[in-house]
Short mmCIF file of C-alpha atoms and ligand atoms in Angstrom, two decimals:
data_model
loop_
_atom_site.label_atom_id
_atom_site.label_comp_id
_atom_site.label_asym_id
_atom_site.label_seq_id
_atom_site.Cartn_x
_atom_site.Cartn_y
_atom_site.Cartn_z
CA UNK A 1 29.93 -1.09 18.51
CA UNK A 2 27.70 -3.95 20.10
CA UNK A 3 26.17 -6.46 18.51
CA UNK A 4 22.13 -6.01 17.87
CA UNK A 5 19.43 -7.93 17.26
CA UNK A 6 18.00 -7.32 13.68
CA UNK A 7 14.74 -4.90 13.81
CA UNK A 8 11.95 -5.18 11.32
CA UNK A 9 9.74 -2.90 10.53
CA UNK A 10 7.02 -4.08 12.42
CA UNK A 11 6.72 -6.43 15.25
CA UNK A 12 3.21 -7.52 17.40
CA UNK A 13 2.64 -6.56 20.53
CA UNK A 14 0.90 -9.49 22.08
CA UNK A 15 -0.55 -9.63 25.83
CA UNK A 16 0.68 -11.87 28.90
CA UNK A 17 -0.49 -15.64 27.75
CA UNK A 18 -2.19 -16.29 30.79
CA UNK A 19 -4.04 -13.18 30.65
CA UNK A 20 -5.77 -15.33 27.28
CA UNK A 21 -6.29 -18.04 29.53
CA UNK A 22 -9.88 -17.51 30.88
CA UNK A 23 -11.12 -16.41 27.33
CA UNK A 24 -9.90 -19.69 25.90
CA UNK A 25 -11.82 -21.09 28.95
CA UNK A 26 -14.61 -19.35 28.72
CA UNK A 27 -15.08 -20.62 24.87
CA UNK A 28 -14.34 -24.42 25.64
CA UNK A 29 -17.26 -24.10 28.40
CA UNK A 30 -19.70 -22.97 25.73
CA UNK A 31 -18.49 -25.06 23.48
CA UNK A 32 -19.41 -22.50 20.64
CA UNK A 33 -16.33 -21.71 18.25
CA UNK A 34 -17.60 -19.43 15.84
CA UNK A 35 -20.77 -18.38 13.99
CA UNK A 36 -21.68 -15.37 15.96
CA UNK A 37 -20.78 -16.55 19.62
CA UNK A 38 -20.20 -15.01 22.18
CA UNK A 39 -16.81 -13.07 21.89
CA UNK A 40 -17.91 -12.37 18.51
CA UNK A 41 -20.24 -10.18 19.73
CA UNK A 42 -18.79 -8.75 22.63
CA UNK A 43 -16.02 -7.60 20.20
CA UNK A 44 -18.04 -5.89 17.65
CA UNK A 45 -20.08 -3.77 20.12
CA UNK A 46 -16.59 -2.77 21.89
CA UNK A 47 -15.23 -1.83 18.82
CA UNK A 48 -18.08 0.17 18.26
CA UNK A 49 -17.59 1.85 21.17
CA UNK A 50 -13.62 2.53 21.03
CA UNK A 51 -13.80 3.35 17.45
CA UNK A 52 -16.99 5.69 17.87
CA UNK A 53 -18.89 4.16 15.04
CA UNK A 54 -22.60 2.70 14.43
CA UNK A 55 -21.96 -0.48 13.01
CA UNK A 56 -19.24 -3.03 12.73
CA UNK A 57 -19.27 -6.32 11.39
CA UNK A 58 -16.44 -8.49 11.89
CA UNK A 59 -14.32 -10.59 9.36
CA UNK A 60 -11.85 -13.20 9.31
CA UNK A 61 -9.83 -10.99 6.96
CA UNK A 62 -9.63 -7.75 5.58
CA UNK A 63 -9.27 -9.18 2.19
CA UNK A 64 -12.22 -11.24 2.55
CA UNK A 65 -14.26 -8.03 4.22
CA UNK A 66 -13.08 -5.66 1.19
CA UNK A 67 -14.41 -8.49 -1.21
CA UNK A 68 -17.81 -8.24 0.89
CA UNK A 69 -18.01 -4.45 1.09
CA UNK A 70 -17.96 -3.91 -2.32
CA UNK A 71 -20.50 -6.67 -2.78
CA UNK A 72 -22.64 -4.97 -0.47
CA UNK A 73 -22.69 -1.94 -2.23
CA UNK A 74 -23.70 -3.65 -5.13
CA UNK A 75 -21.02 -2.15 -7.49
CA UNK A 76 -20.76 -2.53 -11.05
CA UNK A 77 -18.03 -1.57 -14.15
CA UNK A 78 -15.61 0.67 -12.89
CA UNK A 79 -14.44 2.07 -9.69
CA UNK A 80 -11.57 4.80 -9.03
CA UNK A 81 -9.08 3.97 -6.58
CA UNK A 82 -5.29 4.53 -5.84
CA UNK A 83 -1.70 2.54 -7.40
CA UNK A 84 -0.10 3.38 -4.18
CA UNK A 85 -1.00 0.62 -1.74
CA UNK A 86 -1.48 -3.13 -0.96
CA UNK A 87 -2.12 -5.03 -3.66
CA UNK A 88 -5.01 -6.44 -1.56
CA UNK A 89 -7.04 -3.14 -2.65
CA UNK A 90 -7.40 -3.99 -5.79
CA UNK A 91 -7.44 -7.38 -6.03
CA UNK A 92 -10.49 -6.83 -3.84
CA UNK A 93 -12.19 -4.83 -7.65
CA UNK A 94 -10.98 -7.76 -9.54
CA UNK A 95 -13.02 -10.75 -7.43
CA UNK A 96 -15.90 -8.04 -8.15
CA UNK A 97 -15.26 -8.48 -11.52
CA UNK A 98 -14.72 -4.51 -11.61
CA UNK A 99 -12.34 -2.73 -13.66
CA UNK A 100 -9.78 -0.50 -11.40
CA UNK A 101 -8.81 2.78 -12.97
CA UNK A 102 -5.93 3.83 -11.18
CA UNK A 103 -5.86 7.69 -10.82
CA UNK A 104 -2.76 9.19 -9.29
CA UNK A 105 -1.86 10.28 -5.56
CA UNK A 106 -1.29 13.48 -3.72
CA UNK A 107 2.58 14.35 -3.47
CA UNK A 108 2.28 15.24 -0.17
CA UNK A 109 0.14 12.69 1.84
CA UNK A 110 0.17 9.90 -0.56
CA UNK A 111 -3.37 9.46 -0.90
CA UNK A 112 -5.42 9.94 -4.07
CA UNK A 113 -5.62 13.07 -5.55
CA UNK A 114 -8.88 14.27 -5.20
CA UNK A 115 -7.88 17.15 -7.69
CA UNK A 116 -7.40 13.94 -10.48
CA UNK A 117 -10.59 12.23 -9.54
CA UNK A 118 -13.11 13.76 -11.94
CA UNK A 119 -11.18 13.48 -14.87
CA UNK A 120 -10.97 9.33 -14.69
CA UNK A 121 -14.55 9.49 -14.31
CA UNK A 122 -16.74 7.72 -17.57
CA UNK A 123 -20.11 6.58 -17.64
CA UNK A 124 -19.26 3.18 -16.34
CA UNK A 125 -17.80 4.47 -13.19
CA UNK A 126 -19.98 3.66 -10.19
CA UNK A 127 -17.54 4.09 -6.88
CA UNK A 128 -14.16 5.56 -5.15
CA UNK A 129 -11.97 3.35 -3.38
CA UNK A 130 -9.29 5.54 -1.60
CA UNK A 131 -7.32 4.52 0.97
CA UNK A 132 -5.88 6.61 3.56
CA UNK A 133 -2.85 5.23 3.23
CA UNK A 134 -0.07 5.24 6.57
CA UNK A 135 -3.03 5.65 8.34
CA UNK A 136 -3.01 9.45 7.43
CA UNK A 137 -6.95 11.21 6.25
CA UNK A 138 -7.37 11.44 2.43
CA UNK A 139 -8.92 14.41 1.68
CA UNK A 140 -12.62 13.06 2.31
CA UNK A 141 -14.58 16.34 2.00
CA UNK A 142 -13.38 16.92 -1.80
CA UNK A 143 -13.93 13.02 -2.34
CA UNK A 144 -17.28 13.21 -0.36
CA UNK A 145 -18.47 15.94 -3.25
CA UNK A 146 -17.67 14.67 -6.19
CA UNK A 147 -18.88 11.14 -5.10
CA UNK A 148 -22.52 13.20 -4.58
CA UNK A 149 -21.67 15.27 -7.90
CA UNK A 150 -21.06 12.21 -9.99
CA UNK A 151 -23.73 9.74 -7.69
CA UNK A 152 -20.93 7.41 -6.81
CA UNK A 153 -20.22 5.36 -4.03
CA UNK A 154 -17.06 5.27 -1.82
CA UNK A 155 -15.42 2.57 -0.35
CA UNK A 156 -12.72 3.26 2.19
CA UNK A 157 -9.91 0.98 2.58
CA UNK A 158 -9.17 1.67 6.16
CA UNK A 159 -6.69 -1.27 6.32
CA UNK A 160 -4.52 1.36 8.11
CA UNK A 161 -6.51 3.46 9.85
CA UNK A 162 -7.62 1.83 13.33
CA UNK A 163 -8.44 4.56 15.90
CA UNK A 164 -7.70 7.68 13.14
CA UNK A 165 -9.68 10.44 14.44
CA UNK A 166 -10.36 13.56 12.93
CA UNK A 167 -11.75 17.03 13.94
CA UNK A 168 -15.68 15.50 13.38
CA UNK A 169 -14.35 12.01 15.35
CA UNK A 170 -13.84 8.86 13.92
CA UNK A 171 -12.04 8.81 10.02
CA UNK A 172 -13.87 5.90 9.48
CA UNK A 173 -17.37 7.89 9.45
CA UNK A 174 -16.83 8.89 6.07
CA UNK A 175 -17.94 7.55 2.84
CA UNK A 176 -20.24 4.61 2.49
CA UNK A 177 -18.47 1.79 4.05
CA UNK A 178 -14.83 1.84 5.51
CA UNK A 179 -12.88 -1.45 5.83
CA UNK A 180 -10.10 -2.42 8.19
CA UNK A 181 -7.64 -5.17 8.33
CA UNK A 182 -6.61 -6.72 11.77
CA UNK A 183 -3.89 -9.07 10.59
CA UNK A 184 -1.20 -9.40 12.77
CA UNK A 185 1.06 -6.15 11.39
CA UNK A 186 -1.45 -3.99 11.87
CA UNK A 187 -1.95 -1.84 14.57
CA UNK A 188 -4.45 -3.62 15.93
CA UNK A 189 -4.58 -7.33 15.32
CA UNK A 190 -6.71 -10.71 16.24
CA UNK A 191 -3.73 -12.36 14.26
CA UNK A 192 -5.87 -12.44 11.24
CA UNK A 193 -8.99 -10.79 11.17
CA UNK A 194 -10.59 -7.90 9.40
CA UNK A 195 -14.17 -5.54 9.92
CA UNK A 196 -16.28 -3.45 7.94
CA UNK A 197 -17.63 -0.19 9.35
CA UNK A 198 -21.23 0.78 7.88
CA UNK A 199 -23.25 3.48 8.64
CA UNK A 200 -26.95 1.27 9.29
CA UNK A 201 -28.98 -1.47 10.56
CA UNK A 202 -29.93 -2.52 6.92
CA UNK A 203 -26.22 -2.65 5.70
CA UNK A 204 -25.21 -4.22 8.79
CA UNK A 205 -27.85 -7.06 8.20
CA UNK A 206 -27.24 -7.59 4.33
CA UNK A 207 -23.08 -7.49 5.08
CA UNK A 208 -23.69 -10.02 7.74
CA UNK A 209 -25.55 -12.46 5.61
CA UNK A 210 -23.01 -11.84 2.86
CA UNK A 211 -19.84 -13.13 4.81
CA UNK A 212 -22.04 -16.34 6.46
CA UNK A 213 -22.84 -17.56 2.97
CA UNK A 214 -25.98 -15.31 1.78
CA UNK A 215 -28.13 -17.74 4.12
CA UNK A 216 -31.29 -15.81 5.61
CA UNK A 217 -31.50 -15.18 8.84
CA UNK A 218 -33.19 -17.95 10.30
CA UNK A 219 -31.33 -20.09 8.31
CA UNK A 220 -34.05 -21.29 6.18
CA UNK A 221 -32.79 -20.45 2.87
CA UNK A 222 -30.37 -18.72 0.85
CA UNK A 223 -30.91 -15.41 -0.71
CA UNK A 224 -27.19 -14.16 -1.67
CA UNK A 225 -24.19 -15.56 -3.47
CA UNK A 226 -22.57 -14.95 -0.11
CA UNK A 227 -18.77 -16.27 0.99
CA UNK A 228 -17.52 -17.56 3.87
CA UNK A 229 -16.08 -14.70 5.93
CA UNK A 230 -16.72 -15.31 9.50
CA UNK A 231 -14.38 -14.55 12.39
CA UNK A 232 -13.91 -17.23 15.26
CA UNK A 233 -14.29 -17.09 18.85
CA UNK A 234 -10.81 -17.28 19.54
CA UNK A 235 -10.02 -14.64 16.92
CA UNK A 236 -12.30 -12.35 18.61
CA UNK A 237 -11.21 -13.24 22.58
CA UNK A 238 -7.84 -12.71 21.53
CA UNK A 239 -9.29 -9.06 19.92
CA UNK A 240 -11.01 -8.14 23.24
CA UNK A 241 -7.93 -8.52 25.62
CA UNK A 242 -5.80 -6.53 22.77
CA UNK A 243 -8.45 -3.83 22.90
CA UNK A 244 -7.16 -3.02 26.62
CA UNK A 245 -3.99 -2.51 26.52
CA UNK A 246 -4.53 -0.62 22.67
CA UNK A 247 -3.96 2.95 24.84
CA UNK A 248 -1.21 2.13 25.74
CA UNK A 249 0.61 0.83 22.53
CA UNK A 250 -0.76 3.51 20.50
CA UNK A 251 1.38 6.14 23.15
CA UNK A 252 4.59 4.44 22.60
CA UNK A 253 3.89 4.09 18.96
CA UNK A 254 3.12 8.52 19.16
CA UNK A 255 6.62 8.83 21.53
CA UNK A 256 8.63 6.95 18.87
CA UNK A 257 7.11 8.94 16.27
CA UNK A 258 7.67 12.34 18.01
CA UNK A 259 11.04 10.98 18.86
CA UNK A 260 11.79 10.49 14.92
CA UNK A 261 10.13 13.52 13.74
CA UNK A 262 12.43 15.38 16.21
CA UNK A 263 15.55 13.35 15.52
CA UNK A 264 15.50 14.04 12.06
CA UNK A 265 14.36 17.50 11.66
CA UNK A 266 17.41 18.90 10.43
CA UNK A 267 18.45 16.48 7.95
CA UNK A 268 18.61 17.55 4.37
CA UNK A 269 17.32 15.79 2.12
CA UNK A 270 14.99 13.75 4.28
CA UNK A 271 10.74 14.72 4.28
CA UNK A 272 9.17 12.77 7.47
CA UNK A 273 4.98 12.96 5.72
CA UNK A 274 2.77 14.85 7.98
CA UNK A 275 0.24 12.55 9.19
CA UNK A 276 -2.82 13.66 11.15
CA UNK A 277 -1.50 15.83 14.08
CA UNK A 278 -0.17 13.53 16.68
CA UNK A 279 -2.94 13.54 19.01
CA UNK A 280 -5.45 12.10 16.20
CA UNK A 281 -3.47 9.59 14.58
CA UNK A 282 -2.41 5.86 15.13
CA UNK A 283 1.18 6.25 14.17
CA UNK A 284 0.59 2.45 12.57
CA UNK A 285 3.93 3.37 10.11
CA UNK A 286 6.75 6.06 9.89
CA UNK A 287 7.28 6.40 6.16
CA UNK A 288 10.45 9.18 5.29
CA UNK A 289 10.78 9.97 1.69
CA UNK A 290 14.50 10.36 0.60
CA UNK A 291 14.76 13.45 -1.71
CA UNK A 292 17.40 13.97 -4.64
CA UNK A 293 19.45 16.62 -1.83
CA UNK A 294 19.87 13.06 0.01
CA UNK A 295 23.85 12.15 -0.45
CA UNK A 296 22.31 8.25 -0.56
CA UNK A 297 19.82 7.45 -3.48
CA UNK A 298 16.91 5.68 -1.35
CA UNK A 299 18.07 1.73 -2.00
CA UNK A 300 21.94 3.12 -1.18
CA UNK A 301 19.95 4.43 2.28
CA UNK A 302 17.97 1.25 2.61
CA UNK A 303 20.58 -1.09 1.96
CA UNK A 304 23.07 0.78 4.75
CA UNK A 305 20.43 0.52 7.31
CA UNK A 306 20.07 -3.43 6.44
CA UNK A 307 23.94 -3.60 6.79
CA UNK A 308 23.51 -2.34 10.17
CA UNK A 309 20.26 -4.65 10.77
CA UNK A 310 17.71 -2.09 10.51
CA UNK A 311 14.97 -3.89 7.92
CA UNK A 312 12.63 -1.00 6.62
CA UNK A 313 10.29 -1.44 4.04
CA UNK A 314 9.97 0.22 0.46
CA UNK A 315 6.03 0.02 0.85
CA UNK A 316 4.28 0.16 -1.79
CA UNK A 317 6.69 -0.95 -4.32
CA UNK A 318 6.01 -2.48 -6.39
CA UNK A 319 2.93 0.07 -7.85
CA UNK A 320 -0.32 -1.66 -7.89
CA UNK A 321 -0.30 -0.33 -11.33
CA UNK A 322 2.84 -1.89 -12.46
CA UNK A 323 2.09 -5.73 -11.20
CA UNK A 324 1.00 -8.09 -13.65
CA UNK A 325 -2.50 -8.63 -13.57
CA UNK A 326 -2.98 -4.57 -13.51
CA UNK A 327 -0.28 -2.99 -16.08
CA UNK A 328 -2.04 -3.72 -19.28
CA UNK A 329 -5.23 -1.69 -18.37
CA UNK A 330 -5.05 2.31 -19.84
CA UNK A 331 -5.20 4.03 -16.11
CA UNK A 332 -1.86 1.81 -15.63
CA UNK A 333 0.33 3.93 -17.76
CA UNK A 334 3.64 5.52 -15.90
CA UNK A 335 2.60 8.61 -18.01
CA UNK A 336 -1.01 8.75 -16.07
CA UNK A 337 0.88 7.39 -12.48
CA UNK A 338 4.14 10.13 -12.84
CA UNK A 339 3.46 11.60 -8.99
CA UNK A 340 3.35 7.84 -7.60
CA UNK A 341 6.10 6.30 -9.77
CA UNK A 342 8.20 9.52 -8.47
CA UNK A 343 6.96 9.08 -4.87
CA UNK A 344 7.23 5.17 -4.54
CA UNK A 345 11.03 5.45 -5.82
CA UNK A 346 11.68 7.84 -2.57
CA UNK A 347 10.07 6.11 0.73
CA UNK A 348 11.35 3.55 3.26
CA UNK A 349 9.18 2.76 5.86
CA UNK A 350 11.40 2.90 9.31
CA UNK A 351 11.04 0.19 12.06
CA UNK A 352 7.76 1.35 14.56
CA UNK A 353 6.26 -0.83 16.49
CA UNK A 354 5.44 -0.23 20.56
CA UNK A 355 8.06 -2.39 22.13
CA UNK A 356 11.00 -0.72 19.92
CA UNK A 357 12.65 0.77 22.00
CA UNK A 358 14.06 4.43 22.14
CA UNK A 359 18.06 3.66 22.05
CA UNK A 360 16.68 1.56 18.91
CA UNK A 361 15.26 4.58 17.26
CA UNK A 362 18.19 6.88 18.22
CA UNK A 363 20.70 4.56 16.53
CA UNK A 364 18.38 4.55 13.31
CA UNK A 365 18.34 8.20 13.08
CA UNK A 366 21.99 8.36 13.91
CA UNK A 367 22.51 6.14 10.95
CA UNK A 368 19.90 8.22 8.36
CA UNK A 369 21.46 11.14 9.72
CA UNK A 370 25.21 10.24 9.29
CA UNK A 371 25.05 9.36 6.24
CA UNK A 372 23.67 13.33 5.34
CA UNK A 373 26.88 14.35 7.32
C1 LIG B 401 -3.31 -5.24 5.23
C2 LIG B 401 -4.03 -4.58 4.12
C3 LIG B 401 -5.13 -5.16 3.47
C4 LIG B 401 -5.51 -6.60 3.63
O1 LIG B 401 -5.85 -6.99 4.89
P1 LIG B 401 -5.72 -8.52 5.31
O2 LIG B 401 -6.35 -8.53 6.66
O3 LIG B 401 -4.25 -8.86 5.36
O4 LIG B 401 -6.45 -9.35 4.33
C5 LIG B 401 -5.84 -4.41 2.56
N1 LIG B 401 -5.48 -3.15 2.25
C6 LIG B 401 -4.39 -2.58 2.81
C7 LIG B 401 -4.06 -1.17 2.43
C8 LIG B 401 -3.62 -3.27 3.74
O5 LIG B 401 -2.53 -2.70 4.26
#
């Protein structure tokens, strides 16, 4: 057998240098680095426009833009949100100073269970956080009624869901805010970088006085206990030229998906998750959940693919729930978790990314597949 290269999971696709050249030029001219310039600009109205949405307002991180959102929405006590993702999600509660009550997911997307909602609810509960985790749709109909049933807010963490359409358009419509991450694994990336999507002028405002340090906006004065979340020019020039070749990425990301769906079809004991249909989705990860019918247990299947220099990923493990900072609160409980402790013992993210290329993804489903042989 030839010798390969080791594959990760995930690997940037980054445009021709040169083509960067003029933007980098084009900022040392104006000599204006950040703060609003320019490219700042130019990349939140283009995002608007390729995304479908009203409003966008740009971070330097998706952490940092999580932190703001909730801010924003002015949250207090407790807010409802999901064990299976990055920790990042609820770490985002804890700068709040809000209690996250984990409630479990749904067996077959991953996402919260919007069936498991209502019950976590208490008096002190003031907002959802769900995240449509893999970039596939929670349910956000159920979720959008018993947020108006219950008068709570929801927060998307979108950290996954660049470009996710659904049958009414953009995913990241729904709820009150929805937040996305453009660090540099994500499927769309200004190295780091992160946005928040609201749905008006006034949210847009308050969020963007929020991440430049609650000043007002002539500068005068400060009226919030803002942070410092601002995105550079660079950041954002480097965002614009990945916006135009994003087409074309996210069709070799849908072939290798189609081309993994199809490859391992017939193998027992392997469940590829349905994401959104393959037109509508991003195809940002290609998570297979190994079942007990499975001849490998999942770290015997994980470790052979290593051996053979395939690196997948065993995201989310560790549980939200179970790290240290979150395993003392109630909601943490295995006993109140049981479909995500089952579920996060079972996936492997495979290697997707748009330069992978197909001889690459035939030998990994040779090697999933062989092993079921
Ligand atoms: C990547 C990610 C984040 C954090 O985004 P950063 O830009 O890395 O700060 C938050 N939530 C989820 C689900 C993520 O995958």
């Amino acid at each position: 057998m030839k010798k390969r290269d080791p594959i990760f999971v995930t690997q940037p696709a980054l445009p021709a240098l040169d083509d960067f050249i003029p933007y980098l030029r084009e900022i040392w001219d104006s000599r204006i680095l950040t703060n609003g310039g320019s490219m700042h600009q130019r990349l939140e109205r283009a995002l608007c426009e390729y995304l479908g949405v009203a409003h966008v307002s740009l971070f330097c991180n998706g952490t940092q833009a999580l932190i703001t959102a909730i801010q924003a929405a002015g949250l207090e006590g407790e807010v409802i949100t999901t064990p299976y993702s990055f920790v990042a999600t609820a770490h985002s509660l804890l700068w709040n100073n809000l209690r996250p009550v984990f409630v479990d997911i749904d067996p077959d997307t991953l996402n919260l269970d919007p069936a498991r909602i209502e019950a976590a609810i208490t008096a002190r509960t003031t907002a959802i956080m769900p995240v449509h985790c893999y970039g596939h749709p929670c349910d956000v109909r159920a979720i959008q009624q018993i947020a108006e049933r219950h008068r709570l807010k929801v927060i998307y963490d979108a950290a996954h869901a660049f470009g996710v359409r659904d049958e009414a358009g953009s995913l990241l419509q729904h709820g009150d805010m929805a937040v996305l991450s453009f660090h540099a694994t994500k499927v769309f990336s200004t190295f780091e970088g992160g946005a928040i999507v609201c749905r008006d002028e006034a949210t847009k405002r308050h969020i963007d006085q929020l991440k430049n340090f609650g000043l007002s906006r002539d500068g005068s004065t400060v009226e919030f206990t803002g942070n410092n979340g601002k995105l550079s020019e660079v950041h954002a020039a480097f965002g614009l030229l990945q916006l135009q070749g994003l087409d074309q990425a996210l069709a070799k990301r849908r072939l290798i998906d189609q081309r993994y769906r199809r490859g391992l079809a017939g193998v027992r004991g392997i469940r590829c998750i349905d994401g959104v249909g393959e037109a509508l989705g991003n195809h940002a990860y290609f998570p297979i959940l190994v079942g007990a019918d499975y001849p490998l247990q999942r770290d015997q299947l994980f470790e052979h693919l290593a051996a053979h220099g395939i690196n997948g990923r065993r995201y989310f493990q560790p549980l939200i729930s179970s790290l240290p900072m979150y395993r003392q609160d109630p909601s943490s409980s295995a006993d109140n978790l049981p479909v995500a402790h089952r579920m996060v013992e079972q996936v492997i993210c495979l290697p997707i990314y748009p330069d992978l290329d197909h001889d690459s993804v035939d030998f990994i489903i040779e090697l999933v597949a062989g092993a079921a042989a």
